[in-house]
PDB file of C-alpha atoms and ligand atoms in Angstrom:
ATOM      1  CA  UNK T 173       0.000   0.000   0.000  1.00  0.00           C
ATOM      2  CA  UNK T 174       1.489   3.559  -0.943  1.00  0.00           C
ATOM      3  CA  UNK T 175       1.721   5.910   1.982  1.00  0.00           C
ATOM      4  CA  UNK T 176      -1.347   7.481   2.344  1.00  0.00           C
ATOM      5  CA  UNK T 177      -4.574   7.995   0.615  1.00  0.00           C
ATOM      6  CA  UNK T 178      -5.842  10.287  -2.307  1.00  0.00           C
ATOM      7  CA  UNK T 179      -9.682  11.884  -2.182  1.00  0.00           C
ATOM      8  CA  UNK T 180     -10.242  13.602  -4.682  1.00  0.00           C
ATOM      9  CA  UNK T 181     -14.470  13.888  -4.461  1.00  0.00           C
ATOM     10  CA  UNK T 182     -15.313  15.198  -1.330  1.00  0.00           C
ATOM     11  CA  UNK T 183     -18.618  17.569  -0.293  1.00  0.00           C
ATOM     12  CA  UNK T 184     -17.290  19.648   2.271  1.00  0.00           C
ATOM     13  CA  UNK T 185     -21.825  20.321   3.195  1.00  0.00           C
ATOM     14  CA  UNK T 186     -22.108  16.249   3.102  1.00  0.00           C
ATOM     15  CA  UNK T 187     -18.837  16.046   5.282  1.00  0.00           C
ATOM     16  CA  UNK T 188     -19.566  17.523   8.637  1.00  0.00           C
ATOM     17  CA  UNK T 189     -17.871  16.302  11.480  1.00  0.00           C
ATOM     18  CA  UNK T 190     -21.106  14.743  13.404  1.00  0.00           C
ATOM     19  CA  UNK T 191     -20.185  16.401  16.735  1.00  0.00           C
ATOM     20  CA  UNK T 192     -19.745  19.932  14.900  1.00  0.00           C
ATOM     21  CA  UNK T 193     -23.515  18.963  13.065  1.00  0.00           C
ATOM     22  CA  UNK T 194     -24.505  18.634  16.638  1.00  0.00           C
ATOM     23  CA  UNK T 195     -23.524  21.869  17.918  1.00  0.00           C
ATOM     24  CA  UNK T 196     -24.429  24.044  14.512  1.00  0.00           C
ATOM     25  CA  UNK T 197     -28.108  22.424  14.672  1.00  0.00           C
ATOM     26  CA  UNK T 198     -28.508  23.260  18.557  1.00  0.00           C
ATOM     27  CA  UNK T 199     -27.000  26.876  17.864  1.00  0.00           C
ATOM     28  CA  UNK T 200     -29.432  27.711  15.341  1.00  0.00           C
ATOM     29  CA  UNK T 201     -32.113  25.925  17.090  1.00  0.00           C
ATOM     30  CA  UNK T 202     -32.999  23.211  15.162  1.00  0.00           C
ATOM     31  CA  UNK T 203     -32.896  19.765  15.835  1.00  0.00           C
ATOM     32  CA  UNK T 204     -30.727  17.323  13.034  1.00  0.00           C
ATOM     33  CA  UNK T 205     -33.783  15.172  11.337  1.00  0.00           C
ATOM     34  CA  UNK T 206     -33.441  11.446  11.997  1.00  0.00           C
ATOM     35  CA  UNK T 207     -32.936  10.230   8.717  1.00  0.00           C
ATOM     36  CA  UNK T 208     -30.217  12.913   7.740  1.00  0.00           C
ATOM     37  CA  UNK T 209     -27.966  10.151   6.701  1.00  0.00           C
ATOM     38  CA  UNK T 210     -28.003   8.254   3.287  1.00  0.00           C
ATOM     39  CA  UNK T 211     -29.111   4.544   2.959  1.00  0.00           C
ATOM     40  CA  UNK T 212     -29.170   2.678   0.220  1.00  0.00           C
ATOM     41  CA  UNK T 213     -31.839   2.757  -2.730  1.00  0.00           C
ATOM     42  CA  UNK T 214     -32.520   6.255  -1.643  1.00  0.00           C
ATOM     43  CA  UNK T 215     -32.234   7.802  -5.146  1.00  0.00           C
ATOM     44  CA  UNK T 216     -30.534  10.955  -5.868  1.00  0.00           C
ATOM     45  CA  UNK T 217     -33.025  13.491  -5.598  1.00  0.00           C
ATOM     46  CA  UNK T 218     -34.119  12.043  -2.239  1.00  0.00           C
ATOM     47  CA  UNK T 219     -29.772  12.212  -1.418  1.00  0.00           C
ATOM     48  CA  UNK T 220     -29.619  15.712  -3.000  1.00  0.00           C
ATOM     49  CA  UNK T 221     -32.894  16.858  -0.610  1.00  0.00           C
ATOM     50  CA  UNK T 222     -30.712  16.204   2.860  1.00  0.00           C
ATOM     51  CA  UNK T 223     -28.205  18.971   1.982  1.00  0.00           C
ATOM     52  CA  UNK T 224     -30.769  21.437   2.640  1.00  0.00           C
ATOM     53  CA  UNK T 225     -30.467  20.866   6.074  1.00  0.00           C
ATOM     54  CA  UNK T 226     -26.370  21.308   6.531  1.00  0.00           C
ATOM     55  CA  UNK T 227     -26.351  24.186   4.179  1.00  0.00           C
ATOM     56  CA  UNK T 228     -28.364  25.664   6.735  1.00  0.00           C
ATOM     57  CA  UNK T 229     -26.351  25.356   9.501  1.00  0.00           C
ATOM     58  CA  UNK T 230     -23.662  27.029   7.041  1.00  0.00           C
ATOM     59  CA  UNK T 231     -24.821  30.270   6.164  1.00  0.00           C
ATOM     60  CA  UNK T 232     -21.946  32.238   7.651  1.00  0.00           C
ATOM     61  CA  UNK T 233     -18.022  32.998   6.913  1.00  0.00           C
ATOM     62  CA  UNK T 234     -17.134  31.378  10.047  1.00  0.00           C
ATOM     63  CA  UNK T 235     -18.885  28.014   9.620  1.00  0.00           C
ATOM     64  CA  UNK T 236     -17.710  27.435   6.477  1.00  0.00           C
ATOM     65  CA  UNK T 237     -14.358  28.079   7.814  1.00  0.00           C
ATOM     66  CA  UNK T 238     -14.276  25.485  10.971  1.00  0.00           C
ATOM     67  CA  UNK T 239     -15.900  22.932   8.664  1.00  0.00           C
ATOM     68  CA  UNK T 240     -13.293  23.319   5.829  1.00  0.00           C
ATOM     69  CA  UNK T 241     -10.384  23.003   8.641  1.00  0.00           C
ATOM     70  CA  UNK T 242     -12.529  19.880  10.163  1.00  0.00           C
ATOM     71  CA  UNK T 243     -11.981  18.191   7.549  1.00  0.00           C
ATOM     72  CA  UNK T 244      -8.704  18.872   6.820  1.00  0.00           C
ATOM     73  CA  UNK T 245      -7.728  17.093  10.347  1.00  0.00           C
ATOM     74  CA  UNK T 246     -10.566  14.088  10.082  1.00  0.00           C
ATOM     75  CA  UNK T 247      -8.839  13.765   6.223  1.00  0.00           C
ATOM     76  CA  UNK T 248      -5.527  13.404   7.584  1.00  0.00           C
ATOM     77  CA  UNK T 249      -6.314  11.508  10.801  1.00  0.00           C
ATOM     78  CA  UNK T 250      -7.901   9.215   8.325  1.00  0.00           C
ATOM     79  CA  UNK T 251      -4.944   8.880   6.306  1.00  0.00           C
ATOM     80  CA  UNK T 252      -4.946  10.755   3.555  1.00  0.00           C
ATOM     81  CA  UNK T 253      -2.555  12.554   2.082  1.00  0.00           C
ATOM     82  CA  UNK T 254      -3.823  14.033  -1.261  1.00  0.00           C
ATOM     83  CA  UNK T 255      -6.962  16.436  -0.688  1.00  0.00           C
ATOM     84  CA  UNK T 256      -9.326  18.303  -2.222  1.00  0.00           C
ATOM     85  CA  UNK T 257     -12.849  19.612  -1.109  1.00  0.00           C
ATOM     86  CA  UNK T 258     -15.526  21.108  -2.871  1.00  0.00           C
ATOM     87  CA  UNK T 259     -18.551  22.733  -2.531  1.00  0.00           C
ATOM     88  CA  UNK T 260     -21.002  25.415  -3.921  1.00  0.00           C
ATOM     89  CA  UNK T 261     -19.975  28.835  -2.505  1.00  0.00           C
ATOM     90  CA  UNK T 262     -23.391  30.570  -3.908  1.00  0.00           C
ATOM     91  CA  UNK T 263     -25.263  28.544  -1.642  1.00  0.00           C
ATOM     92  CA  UNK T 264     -23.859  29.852   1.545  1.00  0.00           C
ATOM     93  CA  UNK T 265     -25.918  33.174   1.232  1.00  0.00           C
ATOM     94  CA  UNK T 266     -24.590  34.568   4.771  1.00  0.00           C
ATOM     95  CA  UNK T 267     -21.891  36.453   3.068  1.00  0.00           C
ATOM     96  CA  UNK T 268     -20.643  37.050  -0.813  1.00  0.00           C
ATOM     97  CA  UNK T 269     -19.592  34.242  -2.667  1.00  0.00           C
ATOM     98  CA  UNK T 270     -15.989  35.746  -2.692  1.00  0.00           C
ATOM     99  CA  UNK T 271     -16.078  35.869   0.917  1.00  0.00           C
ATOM    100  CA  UNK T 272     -17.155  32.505   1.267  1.00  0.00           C
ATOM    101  CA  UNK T 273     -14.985  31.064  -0.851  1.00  0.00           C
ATOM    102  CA  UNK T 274     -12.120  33.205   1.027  1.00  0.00           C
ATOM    103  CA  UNK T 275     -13.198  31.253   4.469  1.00  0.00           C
ATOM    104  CA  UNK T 276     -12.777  27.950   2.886  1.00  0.00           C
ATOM    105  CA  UNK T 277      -9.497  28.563   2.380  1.00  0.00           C
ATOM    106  CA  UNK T 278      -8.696  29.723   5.609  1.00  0.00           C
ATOM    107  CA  UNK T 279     -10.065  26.941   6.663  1.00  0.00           C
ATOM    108  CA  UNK T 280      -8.167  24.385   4.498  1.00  0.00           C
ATOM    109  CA  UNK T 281      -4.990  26.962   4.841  1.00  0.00           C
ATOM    110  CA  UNK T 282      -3.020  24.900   2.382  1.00  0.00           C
ATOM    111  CA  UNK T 283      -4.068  21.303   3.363  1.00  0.00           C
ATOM    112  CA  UNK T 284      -6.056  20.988   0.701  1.00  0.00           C
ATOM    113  CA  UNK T 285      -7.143  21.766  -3.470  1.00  0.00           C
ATOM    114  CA  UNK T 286     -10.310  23.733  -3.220  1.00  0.00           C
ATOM    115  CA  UNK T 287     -12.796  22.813  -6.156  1.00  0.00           C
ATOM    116  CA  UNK T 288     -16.077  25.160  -6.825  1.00  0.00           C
ATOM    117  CA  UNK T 289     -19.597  23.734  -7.709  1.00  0.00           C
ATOM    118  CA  UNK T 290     -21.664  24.690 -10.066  1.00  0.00           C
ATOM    119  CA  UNK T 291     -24.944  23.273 -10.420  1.00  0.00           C
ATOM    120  CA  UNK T 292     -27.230  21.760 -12.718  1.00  0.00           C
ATOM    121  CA  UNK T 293     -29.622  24.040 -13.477  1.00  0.00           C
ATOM    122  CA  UNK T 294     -28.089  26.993 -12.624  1.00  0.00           C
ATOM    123  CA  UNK T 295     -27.756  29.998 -14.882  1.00  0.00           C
ATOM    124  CA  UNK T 296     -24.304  29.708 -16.533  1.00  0.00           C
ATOM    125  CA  UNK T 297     -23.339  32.882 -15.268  1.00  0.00           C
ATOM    126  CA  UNK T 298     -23.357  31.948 -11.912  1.00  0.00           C
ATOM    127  CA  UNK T 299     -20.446  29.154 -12.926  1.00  0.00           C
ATOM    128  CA  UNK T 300     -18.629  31.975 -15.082  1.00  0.00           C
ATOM    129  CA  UNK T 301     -18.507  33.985 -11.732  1.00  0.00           C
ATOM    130  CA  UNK T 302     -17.187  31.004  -9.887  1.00  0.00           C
ATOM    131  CA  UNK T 303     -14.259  31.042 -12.159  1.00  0.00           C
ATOM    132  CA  UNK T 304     -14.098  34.487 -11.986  1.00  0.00           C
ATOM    133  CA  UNK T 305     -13.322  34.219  -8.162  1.00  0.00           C
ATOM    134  CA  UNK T 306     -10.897  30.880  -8.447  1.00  0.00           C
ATOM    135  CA  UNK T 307      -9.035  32.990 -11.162  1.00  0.00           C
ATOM    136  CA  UNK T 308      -7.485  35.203  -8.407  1.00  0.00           C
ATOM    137  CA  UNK T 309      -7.399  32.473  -6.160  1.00  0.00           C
ATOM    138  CA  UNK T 310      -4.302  29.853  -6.465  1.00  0.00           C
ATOM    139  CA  UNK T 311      -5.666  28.095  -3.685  1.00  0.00           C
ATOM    140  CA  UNK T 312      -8.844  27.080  -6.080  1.00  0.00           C
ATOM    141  CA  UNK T 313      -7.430  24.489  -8.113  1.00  0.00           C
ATOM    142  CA  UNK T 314     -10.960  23.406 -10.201  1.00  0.00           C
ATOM    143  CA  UNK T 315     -14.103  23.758 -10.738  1.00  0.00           C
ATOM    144  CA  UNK T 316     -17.215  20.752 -10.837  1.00  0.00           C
ATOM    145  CA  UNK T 317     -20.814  20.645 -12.015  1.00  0.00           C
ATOM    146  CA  UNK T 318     -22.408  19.085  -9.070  1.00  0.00           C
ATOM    147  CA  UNK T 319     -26.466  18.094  -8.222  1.00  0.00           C
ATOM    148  CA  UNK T 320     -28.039  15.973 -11.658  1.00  0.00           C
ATOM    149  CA  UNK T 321     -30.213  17.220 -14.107  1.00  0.00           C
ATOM    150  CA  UNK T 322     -33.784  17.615 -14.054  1.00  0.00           C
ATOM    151  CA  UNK T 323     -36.922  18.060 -16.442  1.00  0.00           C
ATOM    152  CA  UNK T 324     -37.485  21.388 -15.145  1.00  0.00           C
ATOM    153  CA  UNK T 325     -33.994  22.558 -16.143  1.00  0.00           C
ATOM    154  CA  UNK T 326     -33.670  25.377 -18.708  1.00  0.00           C
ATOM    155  CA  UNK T 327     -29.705  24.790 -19.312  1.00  0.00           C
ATOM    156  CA  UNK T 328     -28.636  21.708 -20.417  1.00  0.00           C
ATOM    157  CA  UNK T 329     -25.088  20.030 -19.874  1.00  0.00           C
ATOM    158  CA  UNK T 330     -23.878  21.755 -23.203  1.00  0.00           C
ATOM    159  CA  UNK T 331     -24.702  25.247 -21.684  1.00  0.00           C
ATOM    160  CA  UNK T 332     -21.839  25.008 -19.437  1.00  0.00           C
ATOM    161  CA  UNK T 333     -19.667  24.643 -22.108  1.00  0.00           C
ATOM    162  CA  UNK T 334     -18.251  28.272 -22.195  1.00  0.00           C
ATOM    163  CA  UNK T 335     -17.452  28.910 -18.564  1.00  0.00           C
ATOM    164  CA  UNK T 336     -15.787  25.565 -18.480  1.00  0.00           C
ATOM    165  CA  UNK T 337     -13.756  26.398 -21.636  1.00  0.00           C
ATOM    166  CA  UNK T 338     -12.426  29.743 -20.040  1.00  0.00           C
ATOM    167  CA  UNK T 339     -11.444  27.206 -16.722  1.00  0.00           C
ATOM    168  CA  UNK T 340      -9.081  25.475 -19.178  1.00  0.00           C
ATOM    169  CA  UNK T 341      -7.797  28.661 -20.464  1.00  0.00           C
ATOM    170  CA  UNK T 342      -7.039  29.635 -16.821  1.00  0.00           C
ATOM    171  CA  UNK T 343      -5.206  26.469 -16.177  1.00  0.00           C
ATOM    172  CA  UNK T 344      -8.038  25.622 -13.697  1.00  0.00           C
ATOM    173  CA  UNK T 345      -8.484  21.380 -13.297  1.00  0.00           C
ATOM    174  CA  UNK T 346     -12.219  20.635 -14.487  1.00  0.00           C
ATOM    175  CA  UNK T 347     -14.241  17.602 -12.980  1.00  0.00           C
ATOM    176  CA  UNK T 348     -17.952  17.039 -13.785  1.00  0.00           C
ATOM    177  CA  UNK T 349     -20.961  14.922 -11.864  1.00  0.00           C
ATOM    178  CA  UNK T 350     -21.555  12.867 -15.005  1.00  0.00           C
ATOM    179  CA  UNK T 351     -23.559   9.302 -16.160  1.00  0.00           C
ATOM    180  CA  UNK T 352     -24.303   8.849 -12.305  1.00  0.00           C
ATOM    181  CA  UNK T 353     -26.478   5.999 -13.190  1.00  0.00           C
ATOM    182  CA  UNK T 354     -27.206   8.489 -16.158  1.00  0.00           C
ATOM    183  CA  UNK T 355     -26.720   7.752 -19.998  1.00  0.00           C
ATOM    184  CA  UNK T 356     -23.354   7.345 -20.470  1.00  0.00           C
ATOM    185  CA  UNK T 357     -23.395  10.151 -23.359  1.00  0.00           C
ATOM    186  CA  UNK T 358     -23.313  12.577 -20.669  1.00  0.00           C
ATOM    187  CA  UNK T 359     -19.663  11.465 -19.437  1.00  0.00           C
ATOM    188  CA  UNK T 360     -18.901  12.091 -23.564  1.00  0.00           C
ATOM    189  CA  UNK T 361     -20.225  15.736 -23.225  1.00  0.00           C
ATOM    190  CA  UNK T 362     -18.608  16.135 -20.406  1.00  0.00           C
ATOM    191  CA  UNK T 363     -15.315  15.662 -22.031  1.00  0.00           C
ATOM    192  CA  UNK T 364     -15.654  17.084 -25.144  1.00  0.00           C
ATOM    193  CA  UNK T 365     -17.446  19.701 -24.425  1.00  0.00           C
ATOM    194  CA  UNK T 366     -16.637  20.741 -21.142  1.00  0.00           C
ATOM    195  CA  UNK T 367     -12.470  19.639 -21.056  1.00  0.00           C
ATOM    196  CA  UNK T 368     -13.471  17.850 -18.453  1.00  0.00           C
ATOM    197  CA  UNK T 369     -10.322  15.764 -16.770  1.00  0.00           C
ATOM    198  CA  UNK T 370     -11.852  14.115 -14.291  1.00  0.00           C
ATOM    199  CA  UNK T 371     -15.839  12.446 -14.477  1.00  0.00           C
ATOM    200  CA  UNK T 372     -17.586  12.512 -10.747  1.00  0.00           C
ATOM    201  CA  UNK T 373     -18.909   8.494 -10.709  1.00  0.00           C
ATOM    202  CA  UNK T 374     -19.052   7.936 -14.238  1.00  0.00           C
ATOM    203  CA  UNK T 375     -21.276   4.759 -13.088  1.00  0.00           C
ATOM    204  CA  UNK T 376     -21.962   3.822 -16.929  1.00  0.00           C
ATOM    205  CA  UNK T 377     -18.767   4.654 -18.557  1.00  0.00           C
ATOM    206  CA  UNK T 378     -18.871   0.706 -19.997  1.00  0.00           C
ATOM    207  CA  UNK T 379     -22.336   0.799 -21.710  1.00  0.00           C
ATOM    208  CA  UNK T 380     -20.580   3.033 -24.845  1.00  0.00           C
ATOM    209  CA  UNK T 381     -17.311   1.008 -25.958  1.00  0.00           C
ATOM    210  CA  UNK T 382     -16.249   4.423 -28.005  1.00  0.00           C
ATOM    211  CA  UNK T 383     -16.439   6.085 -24.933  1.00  0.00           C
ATOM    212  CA  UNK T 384     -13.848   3.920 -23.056  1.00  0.00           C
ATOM    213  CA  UNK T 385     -11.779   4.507 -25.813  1.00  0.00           C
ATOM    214  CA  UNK T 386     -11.621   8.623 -25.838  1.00  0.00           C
ATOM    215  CA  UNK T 387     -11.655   8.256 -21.777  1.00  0.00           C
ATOM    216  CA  UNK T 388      -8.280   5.869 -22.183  1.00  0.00           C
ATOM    217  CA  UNK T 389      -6.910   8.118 -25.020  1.00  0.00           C
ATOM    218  CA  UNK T 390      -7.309  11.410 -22.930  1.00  0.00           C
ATOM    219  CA  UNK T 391      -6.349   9.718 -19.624  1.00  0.00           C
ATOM    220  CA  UNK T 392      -9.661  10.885 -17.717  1.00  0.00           C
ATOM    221  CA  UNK T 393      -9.734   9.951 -14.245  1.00  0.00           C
ATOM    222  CA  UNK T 394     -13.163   8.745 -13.308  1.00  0.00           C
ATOM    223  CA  UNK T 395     -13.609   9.210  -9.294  1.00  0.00           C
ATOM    224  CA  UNK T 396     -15.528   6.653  -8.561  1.00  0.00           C
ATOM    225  CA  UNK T 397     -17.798   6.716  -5.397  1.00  0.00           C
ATOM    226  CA  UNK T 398     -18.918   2.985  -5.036  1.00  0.00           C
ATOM    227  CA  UNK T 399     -20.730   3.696  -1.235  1.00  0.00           C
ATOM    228  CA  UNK T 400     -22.572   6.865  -2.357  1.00  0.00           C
ATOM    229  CA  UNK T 401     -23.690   5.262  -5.761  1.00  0.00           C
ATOM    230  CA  UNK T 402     -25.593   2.427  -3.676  1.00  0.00           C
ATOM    231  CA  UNK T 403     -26.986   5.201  -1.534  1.00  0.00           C
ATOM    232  CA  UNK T 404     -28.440   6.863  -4.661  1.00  0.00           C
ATOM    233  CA  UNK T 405     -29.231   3.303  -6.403  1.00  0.00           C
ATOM    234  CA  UNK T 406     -26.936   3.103  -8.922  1.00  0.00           C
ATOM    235  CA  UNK T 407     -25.509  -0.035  -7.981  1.00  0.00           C
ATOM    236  CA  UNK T 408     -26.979  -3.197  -5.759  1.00  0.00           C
ATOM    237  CA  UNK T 409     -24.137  -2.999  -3.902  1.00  0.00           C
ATOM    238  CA  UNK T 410     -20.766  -2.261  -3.395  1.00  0.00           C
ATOM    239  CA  UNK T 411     -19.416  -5.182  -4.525  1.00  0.00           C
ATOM    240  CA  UNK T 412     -21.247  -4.901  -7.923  1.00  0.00           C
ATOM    241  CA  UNK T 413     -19.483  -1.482  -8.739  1.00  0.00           C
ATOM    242  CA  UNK T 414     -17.303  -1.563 -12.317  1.00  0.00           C
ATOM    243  CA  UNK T 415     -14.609  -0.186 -10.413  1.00  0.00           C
ATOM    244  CA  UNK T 416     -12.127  -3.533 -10.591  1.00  0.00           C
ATOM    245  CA  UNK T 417     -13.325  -3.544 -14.414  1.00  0.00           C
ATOM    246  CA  UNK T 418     -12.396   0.224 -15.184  1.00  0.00           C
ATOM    247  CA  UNK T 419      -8.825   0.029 -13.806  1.00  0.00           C
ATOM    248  CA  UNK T 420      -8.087  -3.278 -15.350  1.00  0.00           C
ATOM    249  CA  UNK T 421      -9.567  -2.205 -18.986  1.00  0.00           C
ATOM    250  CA  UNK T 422      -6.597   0.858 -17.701  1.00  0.00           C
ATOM    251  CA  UNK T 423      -9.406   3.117 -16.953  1.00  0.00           C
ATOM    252  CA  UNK T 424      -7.714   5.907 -14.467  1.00  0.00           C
ATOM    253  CA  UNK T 425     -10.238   5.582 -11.721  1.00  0.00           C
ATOM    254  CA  UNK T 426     -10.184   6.340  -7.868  1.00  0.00           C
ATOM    255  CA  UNK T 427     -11.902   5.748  -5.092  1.00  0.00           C
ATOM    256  CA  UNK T 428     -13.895   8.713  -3.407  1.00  0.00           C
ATOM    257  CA  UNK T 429     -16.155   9.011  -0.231  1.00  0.00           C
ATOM    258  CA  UNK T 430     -18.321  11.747  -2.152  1.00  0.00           C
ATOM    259  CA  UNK T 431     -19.875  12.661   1.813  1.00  0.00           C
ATOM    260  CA  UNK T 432     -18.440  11.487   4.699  1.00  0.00           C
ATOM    261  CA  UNK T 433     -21.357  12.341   7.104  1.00  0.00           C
ATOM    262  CA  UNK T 434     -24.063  11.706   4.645  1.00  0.00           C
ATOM    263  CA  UNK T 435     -22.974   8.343   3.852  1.00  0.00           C
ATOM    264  CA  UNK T 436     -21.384   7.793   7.203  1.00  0.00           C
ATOM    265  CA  UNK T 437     -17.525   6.533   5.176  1.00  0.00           C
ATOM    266  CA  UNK T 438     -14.299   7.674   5.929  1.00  0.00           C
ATOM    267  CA  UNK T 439     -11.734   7.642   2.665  1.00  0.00           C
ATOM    268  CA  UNK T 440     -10.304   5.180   4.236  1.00  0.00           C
ATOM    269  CA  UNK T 441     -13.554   2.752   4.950  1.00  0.00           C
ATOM    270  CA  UNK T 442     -14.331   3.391   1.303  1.00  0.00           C
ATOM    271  CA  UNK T 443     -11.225   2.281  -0.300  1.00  0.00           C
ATOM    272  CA  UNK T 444     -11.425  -0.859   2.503  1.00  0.00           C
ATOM    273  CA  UNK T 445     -14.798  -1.376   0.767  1.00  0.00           C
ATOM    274  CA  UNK T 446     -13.739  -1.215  -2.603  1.00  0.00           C
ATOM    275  CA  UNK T 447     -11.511  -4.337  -1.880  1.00  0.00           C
ATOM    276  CA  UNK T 448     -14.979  -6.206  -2.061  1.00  0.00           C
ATOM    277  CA  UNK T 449     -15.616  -5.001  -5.428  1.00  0.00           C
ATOM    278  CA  UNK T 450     -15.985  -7.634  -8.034  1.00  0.00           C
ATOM    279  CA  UNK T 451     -12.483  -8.758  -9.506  1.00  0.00           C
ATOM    280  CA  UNK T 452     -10.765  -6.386  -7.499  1.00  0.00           C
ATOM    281  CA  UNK T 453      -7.016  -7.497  -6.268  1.00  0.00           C
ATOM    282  CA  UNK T 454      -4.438  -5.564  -4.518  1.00  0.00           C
ATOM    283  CA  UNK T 455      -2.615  -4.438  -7.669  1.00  0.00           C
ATOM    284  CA  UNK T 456      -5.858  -3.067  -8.885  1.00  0.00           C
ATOM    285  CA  UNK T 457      -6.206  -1.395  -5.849  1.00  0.00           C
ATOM    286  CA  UNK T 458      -3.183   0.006  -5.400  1.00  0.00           C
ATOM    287  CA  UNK T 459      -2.889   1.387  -8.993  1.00  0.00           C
ATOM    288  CA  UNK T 460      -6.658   3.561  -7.964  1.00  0.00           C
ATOM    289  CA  UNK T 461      -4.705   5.112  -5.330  1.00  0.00           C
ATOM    290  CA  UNK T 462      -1.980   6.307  -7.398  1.00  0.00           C
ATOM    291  CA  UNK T 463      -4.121   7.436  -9.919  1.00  0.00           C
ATOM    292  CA  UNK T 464      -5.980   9.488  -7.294  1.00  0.00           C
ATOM    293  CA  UNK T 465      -2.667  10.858  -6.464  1.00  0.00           C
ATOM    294  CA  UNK T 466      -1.842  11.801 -10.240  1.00  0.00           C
ATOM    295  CA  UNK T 467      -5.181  13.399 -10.937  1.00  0.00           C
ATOM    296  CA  UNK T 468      -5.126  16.053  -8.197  1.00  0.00           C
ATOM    297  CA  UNK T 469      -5.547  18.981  -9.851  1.00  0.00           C
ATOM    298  CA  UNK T 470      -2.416  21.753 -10.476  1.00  0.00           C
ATOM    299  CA  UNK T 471      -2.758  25.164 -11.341  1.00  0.00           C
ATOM    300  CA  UNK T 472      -0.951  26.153 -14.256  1.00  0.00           C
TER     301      UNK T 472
HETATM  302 ZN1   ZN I 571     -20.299  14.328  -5.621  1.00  0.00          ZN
END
């Protein structure tokens, strides 16, 4: 085993510290619903639904800021050694988004990349200003379309094409939430149309042949997030995610706890779990983890 773990697909609003939940909900006066947490066969919109509650609790500069650090420590205790976080700055409303963003890194002061969310659905704009912020930050290393699309949305995955093109002009990394359990076409937009360098679960990259084919000849990473995608029913069950079948096809995947509270995983319970994958063996392993090391993102 190499020393120390990668994560590269972590929510810093699904990755609370529990005790830290505790104390935000009683400060604001509300009490944490029972069935915050994830189980399995939930569905995605059902998953999405339960941020509302910790994005609540983080509303303000300074609670994005103990969070961020929080999970800098729990990441390292943990084990890992290659971090980023990510989250959706223009959905703490307590203070601007520059602000914000400015508190997360305090927070992570250094420990770890910092990735902004955009989201499905949004207005394009509101992605175009998130790269105009990590532009003058070098402690933002990328920027992610997060959430999953939905009938109601007037912006489609294409729309996002242009503030994702000026990311690659700034030398910003660019990872996309794409073919979670979604037609694997989406991954293929994703990467041609977006530059996208790394796919967020990428669940049905093996339906489309051609697709394995541009994702091997531009060496995407796919972070794969086997606990979360039986949460949102993706897969059956750990065991039954492609994971063990990406890396030997020479896929470069990883393995990612998406939300640590939410789903109740450390990094390092995930990659234990990912041992139980189909076909998985310790070389197979191993190589995930030094892919997740390659694919951190760099700023030009
Ligand atoms: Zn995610």
């Amino acid at each position: 085993m190499s020393a120390g773990l990668p994560e590269l697909h972590l929510h810093l609003d699904g990755s609370l510290r529990p005790a830290t939940l505790e104390e935000l909900a009683r400060a604001a006066k509300k009490v944490v619903p029972a069935d915050l947490r994830f189980h399995a066969g939930m569905g995605l919109a059902d998953a999405l639904s339960r941020f509302a509650f910790t994005l609540s609790l983080l509303q303000t500069a300074e609670a994005v800021r103990r969070v961020a650090s929080e999970l800098c420590e729990d990441e390292r205790a943990c084990g890992v050694t290659t971090l980023e976080v990510r989250f959706a700055p223009q959905l703490h409303g307590g203070a601007p988004i520059e602000a914000i963003v400015d508190a997360a890194l305090e927070g992570v002061n250094g420990r770890a990349g910092l990735i902004l969310c955009g989201l499905y659905g949004e207005a394009p704009a509101v992605l175009e200003r998130l790269v105009d912020v990590a532009a003058s930050r070098p402690g933002v290393v990328g920027i992610d379309l997060a959430g999953g699309p939905a009938p109601t949305h007037r912006f489609s995955l294409e729309d996002y094409a242009r503030p994702f093109t000026r990311a690659k002009e700034l030398g910003l990394g660019r990872t996309v939430h794409a073919g979670e359990g979604r037609p694997a076409q989406e991954i293929r937009v994703a990467i041609e149309a977006l530059h996208a360098q790394r796919i967020g679960h990428g669940s049905t990259l093996l339906d489309d042949a051609r697709l394995v084919d541009l994702v091997l000849e531009r060496g995407v990473t796919i972070e794969a997030c086997p606990t979360s995608n039986v949460h949102t029913g993706v897969f059956p069950s750990v065991a039954a995610h492609p994971l063990a079948r990406w890396l030997a096809r020479g896929v470069k995947a990883c393995v990612c706890a998406d939300n640590s509270l939410l789903s109740d995983v450390t990094t390092a319970q995930e990659v234990e779990r990912a041992r139980t994958i189909e076909g998985m063996t310790d070389v197979l392993l191993e190589r995930a983890i030094t892919n997740g090391h390659g694919a951190r993102f760099v700023r030009r």
